[in-house]
Structure formats: C-alpha cells, structure tokens
Amino acid sequence: GENVEQHPSTLSVQEGDSAVIKCTYSDSASNYFPWYKQELGKRPQLIIDIRSNVGEKKDQRIAVTLNKTAKHFSLHITETQPEDSAVYFCAASFFGNEKLTFGTGTRLTIIP
Amino acid sequence: DAGVIQSPRHEVTEMGQEVTLRCKPISGHNSLFWYRQTMMRGLELLIYFNNNVPIDDSGMPEDRFSAKMPNASFSTLKIQPSEPRDSAVYFCASMEMPSGYTFGSGTRLTVV
C-alpha cells in the first residue's frame, strides 16, 4: 500500500519568513495530494490540493509543488503569520480510490 | 450544510464499558471514514464505507472495535469492551469525489 513520509516533524519560523514542508510517497499510481491544517483542539481542514496533471498550484500565500518523477510534493507558506501556527498533514491517494494515506504531520510554530 | 456532525464531543468511561461514537456525514457524500488520532501514531484510518458498504476495515485494531453504517446519513463506531489504550480523538470524515475529506469535530475519548 501507499506510504507517505513527512518532514520535518517540527518547524519554527520567524513571522514574515517562509515555511516549507516536504512529503514523499511510495506508490507511483498516486495522483491526488491534499494538505490539511489542524489547529490545536480542532479538526483537520483541507487548505490546498494538487492533482498529478499539475506541477504547481497557488492560493494566496500557500503553494504546493509536485514532482512525480521523484515522488515528492511540498507545501510552501510565504509571509507567515501567527495564525499559520498549526499542525500540517500531507496525504496521497489514487484518484478514484477514496482512501487517503496521511503523513505524520508537521508542527509549525510562527515566532512573533 | 452543517458539515460532518459527531457526537459526543467528549466521552469519559471506565475500562470495560461499551462506548458508541456517532457520525452524520454531509448529505450527498457517498464515502465515510473513521480515523483515530493519537500523539504517538498520528492519524490512523480505522474503516471506511462507500455507499454504506464497508470497503476497508484493515485498520480496525481488534474485534473489540466494530462500525456500522445502516443508512447514508448515519454511522457508528463501537468499542466493547473499552480499554485505556483506546483513549484518543476519533474523527469521522465524509467525501464526495473529486473533493477532499471534510472532517467532523471529533470525539475525545478517555478510558480510565
């Protein structure tokens, strides 16, 4: 089955700087890659996703890049703000297969 | 739409007791997932249903765990008998392709 590895497990960034979280996956058939943000005590919420026919997708300060050859994808947050502090999870699945495999999460802390 | 609704939000029970967690998915979503989240193991998929039919229950820890989806608007996860190691946050999520998951608010279970 699919295996998703996520790094780093913790990340501290000065407010205003950029943050990058990286994930690798094992199943070359995977073609759907969402990212979830989970604030303390809250539910995970979808913030951005990318499909394998696209190499990059951007939504305001958040962007995701995908390298299918290397089987890795990354989340980029620019101009970080205190409200970006949360745990971020990457995930992967084969489109048409509903089952998502999640990474182990990255705890991002924005230092004011 | 009210989103995915889970109940109860918190449950404290004694070891050996039966626990039932409930979930109402978003209307029209045809896939439903039960996840368990702990610090040590992250987000673990327990079971998922498609059109009310269990598709993959390989994540169910043992026979003490059971899940049902009698209709498109309701699912239960039952633990009998409960043990302290079952303490975790249990999330229900629903999905309609091609969107990602929508998680409920979770049930924080404490078994003492």
mmCIF file of C-alpha atoms in Angstrom:
data_model
loop_
_atom_site.group_PDB
_atom_site.id
_atom_site.type_symbol
_atom_site.label_atom_id
_atom_site.label_comp_id
_atom_site.label_asym_id
_atom_site.label_seq_id
_atom_site.Cartn_x
_atom_site.Cartn_y
_atom_site.Cartn_z
ATOM 1 C CA GLY A 1 0.000 0.000 0.000
ATOM 2 C CA GLU A 2 0.875 3.663 -0.057
ATOM 3 C CA ASN A 3 3.393 5.078 2.421
ATOM 4 C CA VAL A 4 3.760 8.824 2.969
ATOM 5 C CA GLU A 5 6.713 10.330 4.812
ATOM 6 C CA GLN A 6 6.671 13.925 6.000
ATOM 7 C CA HIS A 7 9.499 16.211 7.130
ATOM 8 C CA PRO A 8 10.271 17.997 9.312
ATOM 9 C CA SER A 9 8.188 16.938 12.293
ATOM 10 C CA THR A 10 8.566 20.375 13.864
ATOM 11 C CA LEU A 11 9.375 23.719 12.291
ATOM 12 C CA SER A 12 9.811 27.146 13.839
ATOM 13 C CA VAL A 13 9.820 30.174 11.576
ATOM 14 C CA GLN A 14 10.115 33.879 12.259
ATOM 15 C CA GLU A 15 6.966 35.794 11.404
ATOM 16 C CA GLY A 16 7.165 37.058 7.843
ATOM 17 C CA ASP A 17 9.568 34.360 6.698
ATOM 18 C CA SER A 18 8.659 31.380 4.514
ATOM 19 C CA ALA A 19 7.994 27.818 5.633
ATOM 20 C CA VAL A 20 8.426 24.665 3.564
ATOM 21 C CA ILE A 21 7.140 21.195 4.448
ATOM 22 C CA LYS A 22 8.079 18.199 2.331
ATOM 23 C CA CYS A 23 6.458 14.826 1.732
ATOM 24 C CA THR A 24 7.434 11.747 -0.228
ATOM 25 C CA TYR A 25 5.161 8.935 -1.324
ATOM 26 C CA SER A 26 5.802 5.388 -2.425
ATOM 27 C CA ASP A 27 3.008 4.435 -4.822
ATOM 28 C CA SER A 28 3.669 5.800 -8.304
ATOM 29 C CA ALA A 29 -0.042 5.378 -9.077
ATOM 30 C CA SER A 30 -0.972 8.073 -6.552
ATOM 31 C CA ASN A 31 -2.221 11.188 -8.267
ATOM 32 C CA TYR A 32 -4.096 13.236 -5.671
ATOM 33 C CA PHE A 33 -2.202 15.130 -2.963
ATOM 34 C CA PRO A 34 -4.102 17.247 -0.421
ATOM 35 C CA TRP A 35 -2.770 19.236 2.516
ATOM 36 C CA TYR A 36 -4.640 19.669 5.789
ATOM 37 C CA LYS A 37 -4.177 22.180 8.573
ATOM 38 C CA GLN A 38 -5.118 21.264 12.123
ATOM 39 C CA GLU A 39 -5.200 23.962 14.772
ATOM 40 C CA LEU A 40 -4.947 22.967 18.406
ATOM 41 C CA GLY A 41 -8.064 21.115 19.512
ATOM 42 C CA LYS A 42 -9.722 21.471 16.112
ATOM 43 C CA ARG A 43 -10.458 19.240 13.156
ATOM 44 C CA PRO A 44 -8.092 18.857 10.198
ATOM 45 C CA GLN A 45 -9.186 21.162 7.376
ATOM 46 C CA LEU A 46 -8.287 20.974 3.712
ATOM 47 C CA ILE A 47 -6.231 24.015 2.701
ATOM 48 C CA ILE A 48 -4.989 23.097 -0.757
ATOM 49 C CA ASP A 49 -4.693 20.085 -3.022
ATOM 50 C CA ILE A 50 -2.978 19.172 -6.252
ATOM 51 C CA ARG A 51 -3.521 16.517 -8.885
ATOM 52 C CA SER A 52 -0.793 14.847 -10.875
ATOM 53 C CA ASN A 53 -1.534 16.672 -14.093
ATOM 54 C CA VAL A 54 -0.407 19.902 -12.432
ATOM 55 C CA GLY A 55 3.117 20.685 -11.196
ATOM 56 C CA GLU A 56 2.280 23.653 -9.017
ATOM 57 C CA LYS A 57 -0.783 25.286 -7.524
ATOM 58 C CA LYS A 58 -1.032 28.515 -5.592
ATOM 59 C CA ASP A 59 -3.674 30.083 -3.380
ATOM 60 C CA GLN A 60 -2.639 33.432 -1.953
ATOM 61 C CA ARG A 61 0.247 32.762 0.473
ATOM 62 C CA ILE A 62 0.056 28.992 0.104
ATOM 63 C CA ALA A 63 1.514 26.960 -2.743
ATOM 64 C CA VAL A 64 2.049 23.274 -3.379
ATOM 65 C CA THR A 65 4.554 21.775 -5.798
ATOM 66 C CA LEU A 66 4.637 18.230 -7.120
ATOM 67 C CA ASN A 67 7.492 16.245 -8.634
ATOM 68 C CA LYS A 68 6.051 12.979 -9.891
ATOM 69 C CA THR A 69 9.387 11.650 -11.088
ATOM 70 C CA ALA A 70 10.907 11.974 -7.639
ATOM 71 C CA LYS A 71 7.598 11.171 -5.926
ATOM 72 C CA HIS A 72 7.626 14.131 -3.648
ATOM 73 C CA PHE A 73 5.465 17.177 -3.046
ATOM 74 C CA SER A 74 5.875 20.229 -0.866
ATOM 75 C CA LEU A 75 3.830 22.906 0.868
ATOM 76 C CA HIS A 76 5.142 26.453 0.788
ATOM 77 C CA ILE A 77 3.786 29.194 3.020
ATOM 78 C CA THR A 78 5.083 32.702 2.373
ATOM 79 C CA GLU A 79 4.890 35.784 4.605
ATOM 80 C CA THR A 80 3.990 33.618 7.573
ATOM 81 C CA GLN A 81 1.644 34.967 10.221
ATOM 82 C CA PRO A 82 0.899 33.833 13.799
ATOM 83 C CA GLU A 83 -2.373 32.244 12.657
ATOM 84 C CA ASP A 84 -0.349 29.888 10.457
ATOM 85 C CA SER A 85 0.795 28.092 13.622
ATOM 86 C CA ALA A 86 -0.760 24.618 13.462
ATOM 87 C CA VAL A 87 -0.038 21.013 12.557
ATOM 88 C CA TYR A 88 0.048 20.392 8.809
ATOM 89 C CA PHE A 89 -0.603 16.983 7.254
ATOM 90 C CA CYS A 90 0.114 15.879 3.733
ATOM 91 C CA ALA A 91 -1.726 12.958 2.163
ATOM 92 C CA ALA A 92 -1.832 10.930 -1.013
ATOM 93 C CA SER A 93 -4.271 8.711 -2.857
ATOM 94 C CA PHE A 94 -5.038 7.307 -6.240
ATOM 95 C CA PHE A 95 -7.815 9.397 -7.709
ATOM 96 C CA GLY A 96 -10.884 7.222 -7.764
ATOM 97 C CA ASN A 97 -9.735 5.422 -4.639
ATOM 98 C CA GLU A 98 -11.237 7.279 -1.733
ATOM 99 C CA LYS A 99 -8.682 6.151 0.829
ATOM 100 C CA LEU A 100 -6.144 8.818 1.799
ATOM 101 C CA THR A 101 -2.814 7.915 3.378
ATOM 102 C CA PHE A 102 -1.614 10.686 5.685
ATOM 103 C CA GLY A 103 1.867 11.792 6.630
ATOM 104 C CA THR A 104 2.792 12.022 10.298
ATOM 105 C CA GLY A 105 2.332 15.785 10.476
ATOM 106 C CA THR A 106 4.499 18.886 10.907
ATOM 107 C CA ARG A 107 4.023 21.179 13.868
ATOM 108 C CA LEU A 108 4.644 24.689 12.555
ATOM 109 C CA THR A 109 5.270 27.470 15.054
ATOM 110 C CA ILE A 110 5.437 31.088 13.920
ATOM 111 C CA ILE A 111 7.612 33.186 16.195
ATOM 112 C CA PRO A 112 6.352 36.768 16.533
ATOM 113 C CA ASP B 1 -24.826 22.443 5.331
ATOM 114 C CA ALA B 2 -23.863 21.857 8.964
ATOM 115 C CA GLY B 3 -20.876 19.782 7.948
ATOM 116 C CA VAL B 4 -19.971 16.402 9.405
ATOM 117 C CA ILE B 5 -21.567 16.068 12.812
ATOM 118 C CA GLN B 6 -20.095 13.870 15.510
ATOM 119 C CA SER B 7 -21.356 13.051 18.960
ATOM 120 C CA PRO B 8 -20.491 13.116 21.729
ATOM 121 C CA ARG B 9 -17.672 15.707 21.693
ATOM 122 C CA HIS B 10 -16.168 14.232 24.841
ATOM 123 C CA GLU B 11 -16.593 10.836 26.429
ATOM 124 C CA VAL B 12 -15.086 9.601 29.663
ATOM 125 C CA THR B 13 -15.750 5.995 30.500
ATOM 126 C CA GLU B 14 -14.442 3.269 32.722
ATOM 127 C CA MET B 15 -12.413 0.393 31.396
ATOM 128 C CA GLY B 16 -14.634 -2.460 30.308
ATOM 129 C CA GLN B 17 -17.600 -0.296 29.377
ATOM 130 C CA GLU B 18 -19.111 -0.100 25.922
ATOM 131 C CA VAL B 19 -18.596 3.131 24.009
ATOM 132 C CA THR B 20 -20.550 4.223 20.944
ATOM 133 C CA LEU B 21 -19.447 7.121 18.776
ATOM 134 C CA ARG B 22 -21.811 8.619 16.230
ATOM 135 C CA CYS B 23 -21.389 10.408 12.931
ATOM 136 C CA LYS B 24 -23.673 12.136 10.465
ATOM 137 C CA PRO B 25 -21.934 12.780 7.144
ATOM 138 C CA ILE B 26 -22.616 15.648 4.793
ATOM 139 C CA SER B 27 -25.711 14.973 2.736
ATOM 140 C CA GLY B 28 -24.797 13.645 -0.683
ATOM 141 C CA HIS B 29 -21.315 12.470 0.305
ATOM 142 C CA ASN B 30 -21.046 8.804 -0.564
ATOM 143 C CA SER B 31 -17.879 7.895 1.353
ATOM 144 C CA LEU B 32 -17.424 7.925 5.116
ATOM 145 C CA PHE B 33 -14.229 7.370 7.091
ATOM 146 C CA TRP B 34 -13.396 6.744 10.739
ATOM 147 C CA TYR B 35 -9.951 7.895 11.908
ATOM 148 C CA ARG B 36 -8.213 7.705 15.250
ATOM 149 C CA GLN B 37 -5.662 10.334 16.234
ATOM 150 C CA THR B 38 -3.029 9.977 18.939
ATOM 151 C CA MET B 39 0.265 11.730 19.563
ATOM 152 C CA MET B 40 2.196 8.519 19.057
ATOM 153 C CA ARG B 41 0.507 7.178 15.927
ATOM 154 C CA GLY B 42 -0.907 10.267 14.238
ATOM 155 C CA LEU B 43 -3.995 9.852 12.057
ATOM 156 C CA GLU B 44 -4.908 6.191 11.559
ATOM 157 C CA LEU B 45 -7.668 5.054 9.242
ATOM 158 C CA LEU B 46 -9.847 2.526 11.050
ATOM 159 C CA ILE B 47 -12.510 1.793 8.448
ATOM 160 C CA TYR B 48 -14.266 3.382 5.531
ATOM 161 C CA PHE B 49 -17.599 2.954 3.793
ATOM 162 C CA ASN B 50 -18.679 3.682 0.263
ATOM 163 C CA ASN B 51 -22.408 3.883 -0.391
ATOM 164 C CA ASN B 52 -22.964 2.469 3.118
ATOM 165 C CA VAL B 53 -20.872 -0.639 2.391
ATOM 166 C CA PRO B 54 -17.658 -1.271 4.376
ATOM 167 C CA ILE B 55 -14.781 -1.236 1.900
ATOM 168 C CA ASP B 56 -11.660 -1.455 4.027
ATOM 169 C CA ASP B 57 -11.611 -2.333 7.716
ATOM 170 C CA SER B 58 -7.984 -3.376 7.854
ATOM 171 C CA GLY B 59 -7.227 -0.560 10.293
ATOM 172 C CA MET B 60 -9.669 -1.741 12.937
ATOM 173 C CA PRO B 61 -7.377 -2.674 15.831
ATOM 174 C CA GLU B 62 -9.159 -5.794 17.001
ATOM 175 C CA ASP B 63 -12.502 -7.438 17.482
ATOM 176 C CA ARG B 64 -13.393 -5.020 20.245
ATOM 177 C CA PHE B 65 -13.979 -2.414 17.538
ATOM 178 C CA SER B 66 -16.968 -2.512 15.202
ATOM 179 C CA ALA B 67 -18.545 0.004 12.839
ATOM 180 C CA LYS B 68 -21.852 0.207 11.056
ATOM 181 C CA MET B 69 -23.488 2.437 8.505
ATOM 182 C CA PRO B 70 -27.164 1.492 8.380
ATOM 183 C CA ASN B 71 -28.035 4.329 6.015
ATOM 184 C CA ALA B 72 -26.451 7.201 4.102
ATOM 185 C CA SER B 73 -26.890 9.677 6.951
ATOM 186 C CA PHE B 74 -25.602 7.806 9.974
ATOM 187 C CA SER B 75 -22.661 5.734 11.139
ATOM 188 C CA THR B 76 -21.496 4.372 14.480
ATOM 189 C CA LEU B 77 -18.178 3.192 15.836
ATOM 190 C CA LYS B 78 -18.456 0.915 18.846
ATOM 191 C CA ILE B 79 -15.776 -0.230 21.260
ATOM 192 C CA GLN B 80 -16.685 -3.098 23.550
ATOM 193 C CA PRO B 81 -15.072 -3.564 26.000
ATOM 194 C CA SER B 82 -13.094 -0.317 26.118
ATOM 195 C CA GLU B 83 -9.507 -0.194 27.376
ATOM 196 C CA PRO B 84 -7.275 2.726 28.473
ATOM 197 C CA ARG B 85 -5.181 2.370 25.298
ATOM 198 C CA ASP B 86 -8.279 3.253 23.273
ATOM 199 C CA SER B 87 -8.054 6.805 24.602
ATOM 200 C CA ALA B 88 -7.712 9.084 21.571
ATOM 201 C CA VAL B 89 -9.574 11.554 19.416
ATOM 202 C CA TYR B 90 -11.821 9.784 16.935
ATOM 203 C CA PHE B 91 -12.653 11.663 13.754
ATOM 204 C CA CYS B 92 -15.303 10.915 11.217
ATOM 205 C CA ALA B 93 -14.912 12.337 7.712
ATOM 206 C CA SER B 94 -17.016 12.253 4.590
ATOM 207 C CA MET B 95 -16.184 12.831 0.969
ATOM 208 C CA GLU B 96 -17.706 13.201 -2.437
ATOM 209 C CA MET B 97 -15.288 12.865 -5.313
ATOM 210 C CA PRO B 98 -13.465 14.865 -6.556
ATOM 211 C CA SER B 99 -13.292 16.938 -3.349
ATOM 212 C CA GLY B 100 -11.136 16.113 -0.355
ATOM 213 C CA TYR B 101 -12.309 14.969 3.024
ATOM 214 C CA THR B 102 -14.431 17.047 5.371
ATOM 215 C CA PHE B 103 -13.750 16.095 8.956
ATOM 216 C CA GLY B 104 -16.123 16.289 11.875
ATOM 217 C CA SER B 105 -15.127 17.983 15.115
ATOM 218 C CA GLY B 106 -14.057 14.684 16.624
ATOM 219 C CA THR B 107 -14.848 12.782 19.808
ATOM 220 C CA ARG B 108 -12.236 12.906 22.538
ATOM 221 C CA LEU B 109 -12.436 9.528 24.281
ATOM 222 C CA THR B 110 -10.845 8.938 27.661
ATOM 223 C CA VAL B 111 -10.949 5.456 29.138
ATOM 224 C CA VAL B 112 -9.973 5.336 32.808
#
